[in-house]
Amino acid sequence: MRRTSALRRSSLSLSAARSGLTKLPDALDHYALVKEFKMIFQSDFQTSASPAKSPSKSGRSSRGLVMCCAAAFLTVTGPCFGETPAADPLVARVDGVEIRQSDLALAEETLGKTVPPQDDAKREYLISFLSDMVILAKAAQSRNIADEADMQRRMTFMRNKALMDRILEVTGDEAVTDDTVRKAYEDVILSAPAEPELHLRSILFRFPDPNNEAEVKAAEDKAKAAIKRIAKGEDFVAVAKAMTENPAGKETGGDMGYMTRGQMGQEYADVAFKLEKGAVSAPIKTQFGWHVIRVEDQRTRKPLEFETVRDRLEVVVARKAQIELINKLRAETKIERIDPAETAETPVQAAQPAQK
């Protein structure tokens, strides 16, 4: 049976776990499953991706904590993973401390996108990083500047985090079977209401500045001129190739393929779904400019084939099982949140200068 990688599943589930799943919907609820599926499929329902967010301070602090603990662990024990040397080849030694392939994998997972993508450059980067980490950790030990209590807290945190990651990973893997994935397909895909979709062609006239009334009016006039040419008998495809300001549209005659209401955007959909097959719209204003559209065809969207969505359904099934586990353990555990006022200590007064 095919499986998505455990890393892919755990990265989704752990982000959910860290974000505070205090009042999650019942994971067995059909609506919750559909909602989760749509979140994972968000890129399929949107025409453009959202900009990536830059790392937060907490994210950078967490990464620093991971590497700090990894440095201490490498310095004392060598490889970070309990694999045999044959399965975990040696890649470097730093003053006798062995660095193995598994250490490179840990460092790469922690450093993320800062690691060069090319294999040779990546390997050199990770070895240099781990070497520097070992050297600096030894220097800190030799100067006796480590706060052992703080280090122990950090090591305890990292151990708990690793155990959390592992149980969620195992839970997700165990939940994914042919039967559970097929059931998710039936619940999410096959049971979804039939959705109409339209085959559209479009002619676009841009206005660079939406606040510039003259530019907006000029673009609208072009759209009206295109409509007049079509009304006099010219082929929509020919007019689109001649007039549209969308480069792709000049090649395809404005062909946009089949689109659902959600994929069109409200301005488009409000007009398009009122048009008969073969009808041409009046000018439609959006943030991109003025559009003239024609409906080529209308049909009911067919459900996605199982194999085309299997990987993403496996993520849904794994995530659902992980959420259920978190909720179950929370319900069984006594969790006390202490009011800061109860633990507030009387401020220590500063020492007074000695009297001469």
PDB file of C-alpha atoms in Angstrom, residues 93-355:
ATOM      1  CA  ARG A  93      34.955  13.894  12.899  1.00  0.00           C
ATOM      2  CA  VAL A  94      35.480  17.023  14.950  1.00  0.00           C
ATOM      3  CA  ASP A  95      38.100  16.527  17.660  1.00  0.00           C
ATOM      4  CA  GLY A  96      37.043  12.923  17.936  1.00  0.00           C
ATOM      5  CA  VAL A  97      33.314  13.642  17.947  1.00  0.00           C
ATOM      6  CA  GLU A  98      31.640  11.695  15.165  1.00  0.00           C
ATOM      7  CA  ILE A  99      29.108  13.312  12.863  1.00  0.00           C
ATOM      8  CA  ARG A 100      26.940  10.854  10.952  1.00  0.00           C
ATOM      9  CA  GLN A 101      24.407  11.051   8.147  1.00  0.00           C
ATOM     10  CA  SER A 102      21.563  11.071  10.655  1.00  0.00           C
ATOM     11  CA  ASP A 103      23.009  14.220  12.217  1.00  0.00           C
ATOM     12  CA  LEU A 104      22.916  15.908   8.815  1.00  0.00           C
ATOM     13  CA  ALA A 105      19.261  14.920   8.471  1.00  0.00           C
ATOM     14  CA  LEU A 106      18.441  16.405  11.876  1.00  0.00           C
ATOM     15  CA  ALA A 107      20.253  19.628  11.058  1.00  0.00           C
ATOM     16  CA  GLU A 108      18.536  19.893   7.663  1.00  0.00           C
ATOM     17  CA  GLU A 109      15.114  19.349   9.227  1.00  0.00           C
ATOM     18  CA  THR A 110      15.831  22.068  11.780  1.00  0.00           C
ATOM     19  CA  LEU A 111      17.398  24.650   9.464  1.00  0.00           C
ATOM     20  CA  GLY A 112      14.696  24.322   6.821  1.00  0.00           C
ATOM     21  CA  LYS A 113      14.874  26.641   3.827  1.00  0.00           C
ATOM     22  CA  THR A 114      18.232  28.130   4.777  1.00  0.00           C
ATOM     23  CA  VAL A 115      19.932  24.952   3.530  1.00  0.00           C
ATOM     24  CA  PRO A 116      21.153  25.102  -0.105  1.00  0.00           C
ATOM     25  CA  PRO A 117      19.094  22.832  -2.382  1.00  0.00           C
ATOM     26  CA  GLN A 118      22.036  21.403  -4.355  1.00  0.00           C
ATOM     27  CA  ASP A 119      23.242  18.073  -2.904  1.00  0.00           C
ATOM     28  CA  ASP A 120      26.969  18.869  -2.749  1.00  0.00           C
ATOM     29  CA  ALA A 121      26.434  22.370  -1.367  1.00  0.00           C
ATOM     30  CA  LYS A 122      23.851  21.066   1.094  1.00  0.00           C
ATOM     31  CA  ARG A 123      26.200  18.395   2.449  1.00  0.00           C
ATOM     32  CA  GLU A 124      29.077  20.856   2.883  1.00  0.00           C
ATOM     33  CA  TYR A 125      26.803  23.436   4.502  1.00  0.00           C
ATOM     34  CA  LEU A 126      25.398  20.941   7.023  1.00  0.00           C
ATOM     35  CA  ILE A 127      28.815  19.479   7.899  1.00  0.00           C
ATOM     36  CA  SER A 128      30.223  22.977   8.448  1.00  0.00           C
ATOM     37  CA  PHE A 129      27.244  23.920  10.548  1.00  0.00           C
ATOM     38  CA  LEU A 130      27.492  20.843  12.777  1.00  0.00           C
ATOM     39  CA  SER A 131      31.272  21.193  13.047  1.00  0.00           C
ATOM     40  CA  ASP A 132      30.947  24.786  14.210  1.00  0.00           C
ATOM     41  CA  MET A 133      28.241  23.722  16.615  1.00  0.00           C
ATOM     42  CA  VAL A 134      30.481  21.083  18.219  1.00  0.00           C
ATOM     43  CA  ILE A 135      33.442  23.474  18.403  1.00  0.00           C
ATOM     44  CA  LEU A 136      31.404  26.233  20.020  1.00  0.00           C
ATOM     45  CA  ALA A 137      29.699  23.830  22.426  1.00  0.00           C
ATOM     46  CA  LYS A 138      33.100  22.552  23.584  1.00  0.00           C
ATOM     47  CA  ALA A 139      34.326  26.118  23.983  1.00  0.00           C
ATOM     48  CA  ALA A 140      31.311  26.907  26.157  1.00  0.00           C
ATOM     49  CA  GLN A 141      31.998  23.841  28.308  1.00  0.00           C
ATOM     50  CA  SER A 142      35.674  24.685  28.713  1.00  0.00           C
ATOM     51  CA  ARG A 143      34.796  28.179  29.909  1.00  0.00           C
ATOM     52  CA  ASN A 144      32.213  26.740  32.299  1.00  0.00           C
ATOM     53  CA  ILE A 145      29.614  29.235  31.150  1.00  0.00           C
ATOM     54  CA  ALA A 146      26.754  26.787  30.740  1.00  0.00           C
ATOM     55  CA  ASP A 147      23.847  27.038  33.133  1.00  0.00           C
ATOM     56  CA  GLU A 148      23.387  23.340  33.911  1.00  0.00           C
ATOM     57  CA  ALA A 149      19.897  23.785  35.319  1.00  0.00           C
ATOM     58  CA  ASP A 150      18.839  25.675  32.215  1.00  0.00           C
ATOM     59  CA  MET A 151      20.463  23.055  29.974  1.00  0.00           C
ATOM     60  CA  GLN A 152      18.614  20.298  31.799  1.00  0.00           C
ATOM     61  CA  ARG A 153      15.318  22.113  31.301  1.00  0.00           C
ATOM     62  CA  ARG A 154      16.077  22.477  27.621  1.00  0.00           C
ATOM     63  CA  MET A 155      17.036  18.817  27.255  1.00  0.00           C
ATOM     64  CA  THR A 156      13.833  17.780  29.039  1.00  0.00           C
ATOM     65  CA  PHE A 157      11.809  20.019  26.727  1.00  0.00           C
ATOM     66  CA  MET A 158      13.480  18.555  23.653  1.00  0.00           C
ATOM     67  CA  ARG A 159      12.929  14.985  24.845  1.00  0.00           C
ATOM     68  CA  ASN A 160       9.240  15.674  25.458  1.00  0.00           C
ATOM     69  CA  LYS A 161       8.931  17.324  22.069  1.00  0.00           C
ATOM     70  CA  ALA A 162      10.597  14.369  20.358  1.00  0.00           C
ATOM     71  CA  LEU A 163       8.245  11.952  22.122  1.00  0.00           C
ATOM     72  CA  MET A 164       5.257  14.100  21.140  1.00  0.00           C
ATOM     73  CA  ASP A 165       6.393  14.150  17.530  1.00  0.00           C
ATOM     74  CA  ARG A 166       6.891  10.399  17.540  1.00  0.00           C
ATOM     75  CA  ILE A 167       3.523   9.427  18.996  1.00  0.00           C
ATOM     76  CA  LEU A 168       1.715  11.719  16.564  1.00  0.00           C
ATOM     77  CA  GLU A 169       3.728  10.322  13.669  1.00  0.00           C
ATOM     78  CA  VAL A 170       2.955   6.729  14.676  1.00  0.00           C
ATOM     79  CA  THR A 171      -0.707   7.549  15.272  1.00  0.00           C
ATOM     80  CA  GLY A 172      -1.005   9.074  11.821  1.00  0.00           C
ATOM     81  CA  ASP A 173       0.761   6.157  10.129  1.00  0.00           C
ATOM     82  CA  GLU A 174      -1.395   3.573  11.900  1.00  0.00           C
ATOM     83  CA  ALA A 175      -4.598   5.376  10.957  1.00  0.00           C
ATOM     84  CA  VAL A 176      -3.882   5.365   7.220  1.00  0.00           C
ATOM     85  CA  THR A 177      -5.200   2.175   5.642  1.00  0.00           C
ATOM     86  CA  ASP A 178      -6.896   1.441   2.348  1.00  0.00           C
ATOM     87  CA  ASP A 179     -10.246   1.249   4.131  1.00  0.00           C
ATOM     88  CA  THR A 180      -9.912   4.542   6.035  1.00  0.00           C
ATOM     89  CA  VAL A 181      -8.712   6.432   2.984  1.00  0.00           C
ATOM     90  CA  ARG A 182     -11.533   5.001   0.860  1.00  0.00           C
ATOM     91  CA  LYS A 183     -13.997   5.983   3.583  1.00  0.00           C
ATOM     92  CA  ALA A 184     -12.628   9.534   3.590  1.00  0.00           C
ATOM     93  CA  TYR A 185     -13.011   9.646  -0.189  1.00  0.00           C
ATOM     94  CA  GLU A 186     -16.647   8.611   0.120  1.00  0.00           C
ATOM     95  CA  ASP A 187     -17.344  11.080   2.943  1.00  0.00           C
ATOM     96  CA  VAL A 188     -15.560  14.057   1.474  1.00  0.00           C
ATOM     97  CA  ILE A 189     -15.636  13.676  -2.294  1.00  0.00           C
ATOM     98  CA  LEU A 190     -18.481  11.409  -3.318  1.00  0.00           C
ATOM     99  CA  SER A 191     -20.978  12.776  -0.791  1.00  0.00           C
ATOM    100  CA  ALA A 192     -20.299  16.415  -1.676  1.00  0.00           C
ATOM    101  CA  PRO A 193     -23.173  18.210  -3.432  1.00  0.00           C
ATOM    102  CA  ALA A 194     -22.940  18.311  -7.218  1.00  0.00           C
ATOM    103  CA  GLU A 195     -21.404  21.642  -8.266  1.00  0.00           C
ATOM    104  CA  PRO A 196     -21.978  23.321 -11.636  1.00  0.00           C
ATOM    105  CA  GLU A 197     -19.060  24.712 -13.585  1.00  0.00           C
ATOM    106  CA  LEU A 198     -18.867  26.904 -16.670  1.00  0.00           C
ATOM    107  CA  HIS A 199     -16.502  26.893 -19.616  1.00  0.00           C
ATOM    108  CA  LEU A 200     -15.680  30.576 -20.148  1.00  0.00           C
ATOM    109  CA  ARG A 201     -13.825  32.802 -22.563  1.00  0.00           C
ATOM    110  CA  SER A 202     -12.731  36.243 -21.481  1.00  0.00           C
ATOM    111  CA  ILE A 203     -11.429  39.484 -22.953  1.00  0.00           C
ATOM    112  CA  LEU A 204      -9.543  41.678 -20.478  1.00  0.00           C
ATOM    113  CA  PHE A 205      -8.822  45.411 -20.561  1.00  0.00           C
ATOM    114  CA  ARG A 206      -6.581  46.600 -17.758  1.00  0.00           C
ATOM    115  CA  PHE A 207      -6.474  49.882 -15.870  1.00  0.00           C
ATOM    116  CA  PRO A 208      -3.147  50.353 -14.020  1.00  0.00           C
ATOM    117  CA  ASP A 209      -4.571  52.648 -11.359  1.00  0.00           C
ATOM    118  CA  PRO A 210      -8.112  51.868 -10.157  1.00  0.00           C
ATOM    119  CA  ASN A 211      -8.283  55.337  -8.620  1.00  0.00           C
ATOM    120  CA  ASN A 212      -7.554  57.031 -11.940  1.00  0.00           C
ATOM    121  CA  GLU A 213     -11.009  57.686 -13.383  1.00  0.00           C
ATOM    122  CA  ALA A 214      -9.656  58.440 -16.857  1.00  0.00           C
ATOM    123  CA  GLU A 215      -7.790  55.123 -17.071  1.00  0.00           C
ATOM    124  CA  VAL A 216     -10.784  53.189 -15.765  1.00  0.00           C
ATOM    125  CA  LYS A 217     -13.071  54.915 -18.282  1.00  0.00           C
ATOM    126  CA  ALA A 218     -10.668  54.258 -21.164  1.00  0.00           C
ATOM    127  CA  ALA A 219     -10.535  50.538 -20.319  1.00  0.00           C
ATOM    128  CA  GLU A 220     -14.334  50.392 -20.098  1.00  0.00           C
ATOM    129  CA  ASP A 221     -14.638  52.022 -23.515  1.00  0.00           C
ATOM    130  CA  LYS A 222     -12.377  49.347 -24.981  1.00  0.00           C
ATOM    131  CA  ALA A 223     -14.595  46.643 -23.455  1.00  0.00           C
ATOM    132  CA  LYS A 224     -17.693  48.255 -24.972  1.00  0.00           C
ATOM    133  CA  ALA A 225     -15.954  48.452 -28.357  1.00  0.00           C
ATOM    134  CA  ALA A 226     -15.188  44.726 -28.178  1.00  0.00           C
ATOM    135  CA  ILE A 227     -18.837  43.972 -27.418  1.00  0.00           C
ATOM    136  CA  LYS A 228     -19.930  46.018 -30.432  1.00  0.00           C
ATOM    137  CA  ARG A 229     -17.626  44.075 -32.737  1.00  0.00           C
ATOM    138  CA  ILE A 230     -19.007  40.776 -31.439  1.00  0.00           C
ATOM    139  CA  ALA A 231     -22.590  42.045 -31.748  1.00  0.00           C
ATOM    140  CA  LYS A 232     -21.944  42.885 -35.429  1.00  0.00           C
ATOM    141  CA  GLY A 233     -21.039  39.248 -36.074  1.00  0.00           C
ATOM    142  CA  GLU A 234     -17.307  38.967 -35.426  1.00  0.00           C
ATOM    143  CA  ASP A 235     -16.161  35.766 -33.744  1.00  0.00           C
ATOM    144  CA  PHE A 236     -15.495  36.141 -30.012  1.00  0.00           C
ATOM    145  CA  VAL A 237     -12.249  34.170 -30.320  1.00  0.00           C
ATOM    146  CA  ALA A 238     -10.961  36.463 -33.071  1.00  0.00           C
ATOM    147  CA  VAL A 239     -11.865  39.604 -31.115  1.00  0.00           C
ATOM    148  CA  ALA A 240     -10.202  38.192 -27.996  1.00  0.00           C
ATOM    149  CA  LYS A 241      -6.971  37.446 -29.875  1.00  0.00           C
ATOM    150  CA  ALA A 242      -6.986  40.931 -31.390  1.00  0.00           C
ATOM    151  CA  MET A 243      -7.981  43.019 -28.363  1.00  0.00           C
ATOM    152  CA  THR A 244      -7.405  41.305 -25.026  1.00  0.00           C
ATOM    153  CA  GLU A 245      -4.619  42.658 -22.821  1.00  0.00           C
ATOM    154  CA  ASN A 246      -4.079  39.254 -21.242  1.00  0.00           C
ATOM    155  CA  PRO A 247      -1.042  37.688 -22.996  1.00  0.00           C
ATOM    156  CA  ALA A 248      -2.311  34.140 -22.426  1.00  0.00           C
ATOM    157  CA  GLY A 249      -5.695  35.126 -23.806  1.00  0.00           C
ATOM    158  CA  LYS A 250      -4.142  36.300 -27.068  1.00  0.00           C
ATOM    159  CA  GLU A 251      -2.832  32.787 -27.619  1.00  0.00           C
ATOM    160  CA  THR A 252      -6.003  30.921 -26.608  1.00  0.00           C
ATOM    161  CA  GLY A 253      -8.700  33.293 -27.731  1.00  0.00           C
ATOM    162  CA  GLY A 254      -9.535  34.075 -24.106  1.00  0.00           C
ATOM    163  CA  ASP A 255     -10.155  30.425 -23.179  1.00  0.00           C
ATOM    164  CA  MET A 256     -10.340  30.044 -19.397  1.00  0.00           C
ATOM    165  CA  GLY A 257     -11.450  26.417 -19.283  1.00  0.00           C
ATOM    166  CA  TYR A 258     -14.049  25.106 -16.849  1.00  0.00           C
ATOM    167  CA  MET A 259     -14.444  27.008 -13.590  1.00  0.00           C
ATOM    168  CA  THR A 260     -16.655  26.676 -10.524  1.00  0.00           C
ATOM    169  CA  ARG A 261     -18.292  29.617  -8.788  1.00  0.00           C
ATOM    170  CA  GLY A 262     -15.622  29.650  -6.108  1.00  0.00           C
ATOM    171  CA  GLN A 263     -12.813  29.755  -8.650  1.00  0.00           C
ATOM    172  CA  MET A 264     -14.267  32.708 -10.528  1.00  0.00           C
ATOM    173  CA  GLY A 265     -14.613  35.277  -7.814  1.00  0.00           C
ATOM    174  CA  GLN A 266     -17.861  36.995  -6.927  1.00  0.00           C
ATOM    175  CA  GLU A 267     -17.921  39.636  -9.700  1.00  0.00           C
ATOM    176  CA  TYR A 268     -17.464  37.001 -12.392  1.00  0.00           C
ATOM    177  CA  ALA A 269     -19.783  34.438 -10.872  1.00  0.00           C
ATOM    178  CA  ASP A 270     -22.656  36.865 -10.288  1.00  0.00           C
ATOM    179  CA  VAL A 271     -22.735  37.577 -14.023  1.00  0.00           C
ATOM    180  CA  ALA A 272     -21.558  34.296 -15.544  1.00  0.00           C
ATOM    181  CA  PHE A 273     -24.106  32.036 -13.900  1.00  0.00           C
ATOM    182  CA  LYS A 274     -26.952  34.213 -15.178  1.00  0.00           C
ATOM    183  CA  LEU A 275     -25.845  33.907 -18.809  1.00  0.00           C
ATOM    184  CA  GLU A 276     -27.187  31.338 -21.240  1.00  0.00           C
ATOM    185  CA  LYS A 277     -24.811  29.146 -23.217  1.00  0.00           C
ATOM    186  CA  GLY A 278     -23.264  31.251 -25.991  1.00  0.00           C
ATOM    187  CA  ALA A 279     -24.275  34.569 -24.393  1.00  0.00           C
ATOM    188  CA  VAL A 280     -21.844  37.486 -24.054  1.00  0.00           C
ATOM    189  CA  SER A 281     -21.783  39.660 -20.947  1.00  0.00           C
ATOM    190  CA  ALA A 282     -21.776  43.401 -20.493  1.00  0.00           C
ATOM    191  CA  PRO A 283     -18.447  44.783 -19.195  1.00  0.00           C
ATOM    192  CA  ILE A 284     -17.546  43.368 -15.744  1.00  0.00           C
ATOM    193  CA  LYS A 285     -15.285  45.393 -13.467  1.00  0.00           C
ATOM    194  CA  THR A 286     -12.834  43.629 -11.150  1.00  0.00           C
ATOM    195  CA  GLN A 287      -9.570  44.602  -9.478  1.00  0.00           C
ATOM    196  CA  PHE A 288      -7.747  43.430 -12.617  1.00  0.00           C
ATOM    197  CA  GLY A 289      -9.676  45.535 -15.113  1.00  0.00           C
ATOM    198  CA  TRP A 290     -12.786  45.327 -17.303  1.00  0.00           C
ATOM    199  CA  HIS A 291     -13.805  41.922 -18.636  1.00  0.00           C
ATOM    200  CA  VAL A 292     -16.107  40.683 -21.349  1.00  0.00           C
ATOM    201  CA  ILE A 293     -17.005  37.001 -21.008  1.00  0.00           C
ATOM    202  CA  ARG A 294     -18.844  34.397 -23.018  1.00  0.00           C
ATOM    203  CA  VAL A 295     -20.251  31.118 -21.686  1.00  0.00           C
ATOM    204  CA  GLU A 296     -19.128  28.259 -23.912  1.00  0.00           C
ATOM    205  CA  ASP A 297     -20.663  25.409 -21.947  1.00  0.00           C
ATOM    206  CA  GLN A 298     -22.114  24.384 -18.584  1.00  0.00           C
ATOM    207  CA  ARG A 299     -21.865  21.030 -16.848  1.00  0.00           C
ATOM    208  CA  THR A 300     -21.893  19.414 -13.423  1.00  0.00           C
ATOM    209  CA  ARG A 301     -18.410  18.983 -12.060  1.00  0.00           C
ATOM    210  CA  LYS A 302     -17.329  15.361 -11.841  1.00  0.00           C
ATOM    211  CA  PRO A 303     -15.879  14.081  -8.550  1.00  0.00           C
ATOM    212  CA  LEU A 304     -12.097  13.941  -8.488  1.00  0.00           C
ATOM    213  CA  GLU A 305     -10.697  10.490  -9.172  1.00  0.00           C
ATOM    214  CA  PHE A 306      -9.577   8.612  -6.066  1.00  0.00           C
ATOM    215  CA  GLU A 307      -5.948   8.209  -7.104  1.00  0.00           C
ATOM    216  CA  THR A 308      -5.567  11.914  -7.898  1.00  0.00           C
ATOM    217  CA  VAL A 309      -6.457  12.885  -4.309  1.00  0.00           C
ATOM    218  CA  ARG A 310      -5.258   9.849  -2.404  1.00  0.00           C
ATOM    219  CA  ASP A 311      -2.130  11.506  -0.973  1.00  0.00           C
ATOM    220  CA  ARG A 312      -4.094  14.440   0.369  1.00  0.00           C
ATOM    221  CA  LEU A 313      -6.805  12.175   1.762  1.00  0.00           C
ATOM    222  CA  GLU A 314      -4.119  10.257   3.648  1.00  0.00           C
ATOM    223  CA  VAL A 315      -3.101  13.539   5.262  1.00  0.00           C
ATOM    224  CA  VAL A 316      -6.722  14.148   6.270  1.00  0.00           C
ATOM    225  CA  VAL A 317      -7.063  10.678   7.794  1.00  0.00           C
ATOM    226  CA  ALA A 318      -3.768  10.982   9.677  1.00  0.00           C
ATOM    227  CA  ARG A 319      -4.595  14.463  10.936  1.00  0.00           C
ATOM    228  CA  LYS A 320      -8.028  13.325  12.090  1.00  0.00           C
ATOM    229  CA  ALA A 321      -6.515  10.468  14.132  1.00  0.00           C
ATOM    230  CA  GLN A 322      -3.924  12.772  15.676  1.00  0.00           C
ATOM    231  CA  ILE A 323      -6.546  15.314  16.675  1.00  0.00           C
ATOM    232  CA  GLU A 324      -8.677  12.575  18.227  1.00  0.00           C
ATOM    233  CA  LEU A 325      -5.680  11.381  20.240  1.00  0.00           C
ATOM    234  CA  ILE A 326      -4.915  14.877  21.499  1.00  0.00           C
ATOM    235  CA  ASN A 327      -8.518  15.475  22.523  1.00  0.00           C
ATOM    236  CA  LYS A 328      -8.773  12.053  24.215  1.00  0.00           C
ATOM    237  CA  LEU A 329      -5.604  12.531  26.257  1.00  0.00           C
ATOM    238  CA  ARG A 330      -6.596  16.060  27.246  1.00  0.00           C
ATOM    239  CA  ALA A 331      -9.942  14.792  28.485  1.00  0.00           C
ATOM    240  CA  GLU A 332      -8.202  12.121  30.575  1.00  0.00           C
ATOM    241  CA  THR A 333      -5.563  14.417  32.030  1.00  0.00           C
ATOM    242  CA  LYS A 334      -5.790  16.868  34.893  1.00  0.00           C
ATOM    243  CA  ILE A 335      -4.347  20.127  33.603  1.00  0.00           C
ATOM    244  CA  GLU A 336      -4.007  22.979  36.078  1.00  0.00           C
ATOM    245  CA  ARG A 337      -3.317  26.498  34.934  1.00  0.00           C
ATOM    246  CA  ILE A 338      -1.885  28.552  37.760  1.00  0.00           C
ATOM    247  CA  ASP A 339      -2.900  32.169  38.136  1.00  0.00           C
ATOM    248  CA  PRO A 340       0.269  34.289  37.997  1.00  0.00           C
ATOM    249  CA  ALA A 341      -1.011  36.206  41.002  1.00  0.00           C
ATOM    250  CA  GLU A 342      -0.795  33.019  43.103  1.00  0.00           C
ATOM    251  CA  THR A 343       2.893  32.529  42.433  1.00  0.00           C
ATOM    252  CA  ALA A 344       4.012  36.151  42.438  1.00  0.00           C
ATOM    253  CA  GLU A 345       6.925  36.653  44.775  1.00  0.00           C
ATOM    254  CA  THR A 346       7.734  39.774  46.728  1.00  0.00           C
ATOM    255  CA  PRO A 347      10.324  41.715  44.743  1.00  0.00           C
ATOM    256  CA  VAL A 348      13.824  41.422  46.148  1.00  0.00           C
ATOM    257  CA  GLN A 349      15.154  44.808  47.191  1.00  0.00           C
ATOM    258  CA  ALA A 350      18.475  45.899  45.785  1.00  0.00           C
ATOM    259  CA  ALA A 351      21.432  45.670  48.155  1.00  0.00           C
ATOM    260  CA  GLN A 352      22.329  48.934  49.823  1.00  0.00           C
ATOM    261  CA  PRO A 353      25.853  50.327  49.458  1.00  0.00           C
ATOM    262  CA  ALA A 354      28.097  49.609  52.419  1.00  0.00           C
ATOM    263  CA  GLN A 355      28.372  52.450  54.916  1.00  0.00           C
TER     264      GLN A 355
END
